[in-house]
C-alpha atoms as a printed R data frame, in Angstrom:
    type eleno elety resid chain resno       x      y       z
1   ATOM     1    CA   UNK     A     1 -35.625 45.207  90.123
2   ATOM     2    CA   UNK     A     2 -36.592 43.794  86.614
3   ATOM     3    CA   UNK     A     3 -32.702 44.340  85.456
4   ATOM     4    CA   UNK     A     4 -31.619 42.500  88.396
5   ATOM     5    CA   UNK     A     5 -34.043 39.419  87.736
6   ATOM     6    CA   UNK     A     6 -32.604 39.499  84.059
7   ATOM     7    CA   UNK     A     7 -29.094 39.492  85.075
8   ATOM     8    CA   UNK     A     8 -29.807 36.118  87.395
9   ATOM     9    CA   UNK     A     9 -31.633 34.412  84.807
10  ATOM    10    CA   UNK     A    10 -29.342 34.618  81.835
11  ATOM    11    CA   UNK     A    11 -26.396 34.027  84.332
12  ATOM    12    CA   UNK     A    12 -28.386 30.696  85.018
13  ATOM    13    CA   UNK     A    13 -28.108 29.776  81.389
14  ATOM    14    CA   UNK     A    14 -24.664 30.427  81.422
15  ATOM    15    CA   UNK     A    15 -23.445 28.393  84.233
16  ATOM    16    CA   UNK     A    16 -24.474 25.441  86.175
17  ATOM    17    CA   UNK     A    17 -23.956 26.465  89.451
18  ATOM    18    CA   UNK     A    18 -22.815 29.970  90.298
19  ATOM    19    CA   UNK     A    19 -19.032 29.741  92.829
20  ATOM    20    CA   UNK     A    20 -17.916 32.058  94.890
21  ATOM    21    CA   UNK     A    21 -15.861 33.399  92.774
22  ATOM    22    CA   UNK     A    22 -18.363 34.658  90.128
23  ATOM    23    CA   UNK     A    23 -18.876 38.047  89.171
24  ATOM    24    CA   UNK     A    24 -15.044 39.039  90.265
25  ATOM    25    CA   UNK     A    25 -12.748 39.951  87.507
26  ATOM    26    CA   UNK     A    26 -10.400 37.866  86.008
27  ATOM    27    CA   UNK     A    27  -7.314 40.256  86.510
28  ATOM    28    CA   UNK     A    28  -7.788 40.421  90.173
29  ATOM    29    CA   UNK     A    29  -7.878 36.246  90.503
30  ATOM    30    CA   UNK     A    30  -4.710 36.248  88.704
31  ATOM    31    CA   UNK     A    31  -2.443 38.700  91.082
32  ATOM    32    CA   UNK     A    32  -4.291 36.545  94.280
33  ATOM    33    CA   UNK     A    33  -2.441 33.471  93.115
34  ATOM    34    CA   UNK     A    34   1.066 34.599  92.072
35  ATOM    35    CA   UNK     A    35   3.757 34.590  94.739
36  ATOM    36    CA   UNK     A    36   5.479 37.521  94.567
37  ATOM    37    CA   UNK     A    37   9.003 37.572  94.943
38  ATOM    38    CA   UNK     A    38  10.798 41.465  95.998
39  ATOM    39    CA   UNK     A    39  12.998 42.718  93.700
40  ATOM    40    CA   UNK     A    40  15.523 43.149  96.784
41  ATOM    41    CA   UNK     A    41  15.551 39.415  97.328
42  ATOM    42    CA   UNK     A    42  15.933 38.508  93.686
43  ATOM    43    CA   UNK     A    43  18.992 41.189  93.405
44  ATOM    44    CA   UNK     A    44  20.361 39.434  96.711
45  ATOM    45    CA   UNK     A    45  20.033 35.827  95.026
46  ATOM    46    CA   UNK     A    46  22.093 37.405  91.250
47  ATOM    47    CA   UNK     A    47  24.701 38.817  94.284
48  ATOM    48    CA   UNK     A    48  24.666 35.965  96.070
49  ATOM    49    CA   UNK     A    49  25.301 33.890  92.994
50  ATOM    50    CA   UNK     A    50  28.304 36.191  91.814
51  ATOM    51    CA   UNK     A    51  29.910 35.791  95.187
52  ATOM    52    CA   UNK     A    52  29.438 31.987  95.533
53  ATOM    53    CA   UNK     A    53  31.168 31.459  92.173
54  ATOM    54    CA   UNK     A    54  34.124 33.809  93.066
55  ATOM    55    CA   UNK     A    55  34.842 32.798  96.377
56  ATOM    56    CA   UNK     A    56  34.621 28.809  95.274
57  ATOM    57    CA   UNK     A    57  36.514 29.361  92.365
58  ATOM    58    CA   UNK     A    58  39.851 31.790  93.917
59  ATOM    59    CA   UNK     A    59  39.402 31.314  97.930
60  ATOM    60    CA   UNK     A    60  38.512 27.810  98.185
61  ATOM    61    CA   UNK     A    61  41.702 25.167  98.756
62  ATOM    62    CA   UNK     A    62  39.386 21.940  98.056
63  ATOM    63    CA   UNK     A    63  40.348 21.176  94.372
64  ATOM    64    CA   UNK     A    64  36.555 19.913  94.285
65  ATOM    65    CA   UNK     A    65  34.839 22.874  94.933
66  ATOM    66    CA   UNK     A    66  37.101 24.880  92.551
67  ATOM    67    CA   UNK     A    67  35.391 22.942  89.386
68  ATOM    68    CA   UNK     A    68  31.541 23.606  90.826
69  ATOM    69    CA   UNK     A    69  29.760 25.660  88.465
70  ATOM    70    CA   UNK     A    70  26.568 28.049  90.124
71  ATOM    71    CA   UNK     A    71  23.340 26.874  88.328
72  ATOM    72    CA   UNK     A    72  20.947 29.236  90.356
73  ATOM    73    CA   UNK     A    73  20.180 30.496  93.628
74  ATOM    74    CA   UNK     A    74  16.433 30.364  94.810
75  ATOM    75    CA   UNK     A    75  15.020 32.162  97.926
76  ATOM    76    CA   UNK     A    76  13.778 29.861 100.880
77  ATOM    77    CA   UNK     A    77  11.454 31.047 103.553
78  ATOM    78    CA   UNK     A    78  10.755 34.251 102.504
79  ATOM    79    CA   UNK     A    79  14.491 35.159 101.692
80  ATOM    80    CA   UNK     A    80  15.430 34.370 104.839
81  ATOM    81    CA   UNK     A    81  17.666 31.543 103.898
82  ATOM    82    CA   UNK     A    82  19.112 30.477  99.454
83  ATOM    83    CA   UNK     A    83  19.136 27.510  97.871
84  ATOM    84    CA   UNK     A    84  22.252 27.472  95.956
85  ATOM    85    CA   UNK     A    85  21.882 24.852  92.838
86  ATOM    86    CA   UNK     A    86  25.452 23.871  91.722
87  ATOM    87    CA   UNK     A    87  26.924 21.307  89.350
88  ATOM    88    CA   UNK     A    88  30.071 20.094  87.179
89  ATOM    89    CA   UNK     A    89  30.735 21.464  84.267
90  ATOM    90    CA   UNK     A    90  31.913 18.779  81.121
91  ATOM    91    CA   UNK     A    91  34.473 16.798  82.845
92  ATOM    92    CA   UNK     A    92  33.796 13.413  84.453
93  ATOM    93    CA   UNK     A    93  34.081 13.339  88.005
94  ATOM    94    CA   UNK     A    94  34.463  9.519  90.652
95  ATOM    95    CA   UNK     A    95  33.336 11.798  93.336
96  ATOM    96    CA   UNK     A    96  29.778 11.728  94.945
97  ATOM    97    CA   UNK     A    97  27.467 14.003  95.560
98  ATOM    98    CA   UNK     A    98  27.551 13.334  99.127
99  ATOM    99    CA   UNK     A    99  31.377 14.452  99.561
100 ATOM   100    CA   UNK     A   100  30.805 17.592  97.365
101 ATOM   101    CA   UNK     A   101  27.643 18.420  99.565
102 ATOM   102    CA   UNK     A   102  30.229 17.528 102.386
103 ATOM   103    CA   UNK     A   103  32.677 19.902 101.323
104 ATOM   104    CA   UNK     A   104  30.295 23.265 100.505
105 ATOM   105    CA   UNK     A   105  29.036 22.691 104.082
106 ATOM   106    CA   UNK     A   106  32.321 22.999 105.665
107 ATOM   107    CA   UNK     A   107  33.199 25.765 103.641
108 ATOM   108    CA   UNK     A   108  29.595 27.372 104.756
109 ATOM   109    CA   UNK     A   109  30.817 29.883 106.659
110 ATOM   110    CA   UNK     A   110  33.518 31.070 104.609
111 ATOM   111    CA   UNK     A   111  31.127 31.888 101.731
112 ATOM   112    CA   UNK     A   112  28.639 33.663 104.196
113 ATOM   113    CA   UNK     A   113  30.918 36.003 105.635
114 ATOM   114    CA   UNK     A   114  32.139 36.868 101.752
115 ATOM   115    CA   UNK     A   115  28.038 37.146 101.084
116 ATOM   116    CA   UNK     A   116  27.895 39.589 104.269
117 ATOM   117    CA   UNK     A   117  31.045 41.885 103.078
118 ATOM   118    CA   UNK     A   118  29.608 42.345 100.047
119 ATOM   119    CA   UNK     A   119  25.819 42.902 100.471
120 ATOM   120    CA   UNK     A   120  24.382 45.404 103.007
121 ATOM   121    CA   UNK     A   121  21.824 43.333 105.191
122 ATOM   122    CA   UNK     A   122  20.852 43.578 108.797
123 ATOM   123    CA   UNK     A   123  21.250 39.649 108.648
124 ATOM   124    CA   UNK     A   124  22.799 37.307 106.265
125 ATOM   125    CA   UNK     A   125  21.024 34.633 105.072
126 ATOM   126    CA   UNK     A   126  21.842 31.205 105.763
127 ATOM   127    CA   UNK     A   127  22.985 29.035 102.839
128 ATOM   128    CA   UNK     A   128  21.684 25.628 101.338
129 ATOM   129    CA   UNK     A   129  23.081 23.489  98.599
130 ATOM   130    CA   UNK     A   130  22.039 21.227  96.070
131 ATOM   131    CA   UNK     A   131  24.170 19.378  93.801
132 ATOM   132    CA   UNK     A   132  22.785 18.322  90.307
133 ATOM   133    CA   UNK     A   133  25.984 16.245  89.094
134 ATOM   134    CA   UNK     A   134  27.708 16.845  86.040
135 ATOM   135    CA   UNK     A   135  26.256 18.909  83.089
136 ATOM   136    CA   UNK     A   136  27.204 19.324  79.398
């Protein structure tokens, strides 16, 4: 009992006011607040990314789309749907963002059925884009 009275008053020195998070370890606090992402959904966004650049660069007819350039792809909702970040690469395009955005969605459903040939899911994830502008 006289260990335990102790303990409270030098942890009263310590402190202001004890939280309820006192006493737990540090190590365990730290894996609570990280989101972990699987390792099969961040191998389906580096597959996902490899597709998107080779079916925009060799399928596509839009001479738009051919010049895009794959920044990233980012899981949404629990993998269930990837944001794919693309841009322009050097040259110096009079074209919006809104008709590029207009263009990737009508060719939507080309690069998901390329994304479902060439990864082995029960269900293909839908596809989102974002378009930065032009880069370097």
């Amino acid at each position: 009992m006289k260990n335990q009275n102790s303990w409270a008053t030098t942890a009263a020195t310590l402190c202001v006011e004890f939280g309820e998070k006192d006493g737990i370890d540090p190590r365990y606090l730290v894996k609570e607040s990280r989101s972990k992402k699987s390792h099969k959904t961040l191998q389906l966004c580096k597959e996902a990314s490899r597709i998107v650049t080779l079916v925009l660069a060799g399928e596509t007819q839009h001479p738009l789309l051919r010049d895009l350039y794959v920044l990233s792809v980012t899981p949404e909702h629990e993998g269930q749907s990837l944001c794919v970040t693309v841009a322009h690469y050097g040259n110096d395009l009079q074209v919006s963002g809104d008709e590029i955005l207009a263009a990737l969605k009508r060719v939507q459903g080309l690069l998901r059925c390329a994304l479902a040939q060439a990864v082995n899911r029960k269900h293909t994830p839908v596809l989102s884009f974002r378009y930065i502008g032009v880069i370097g």
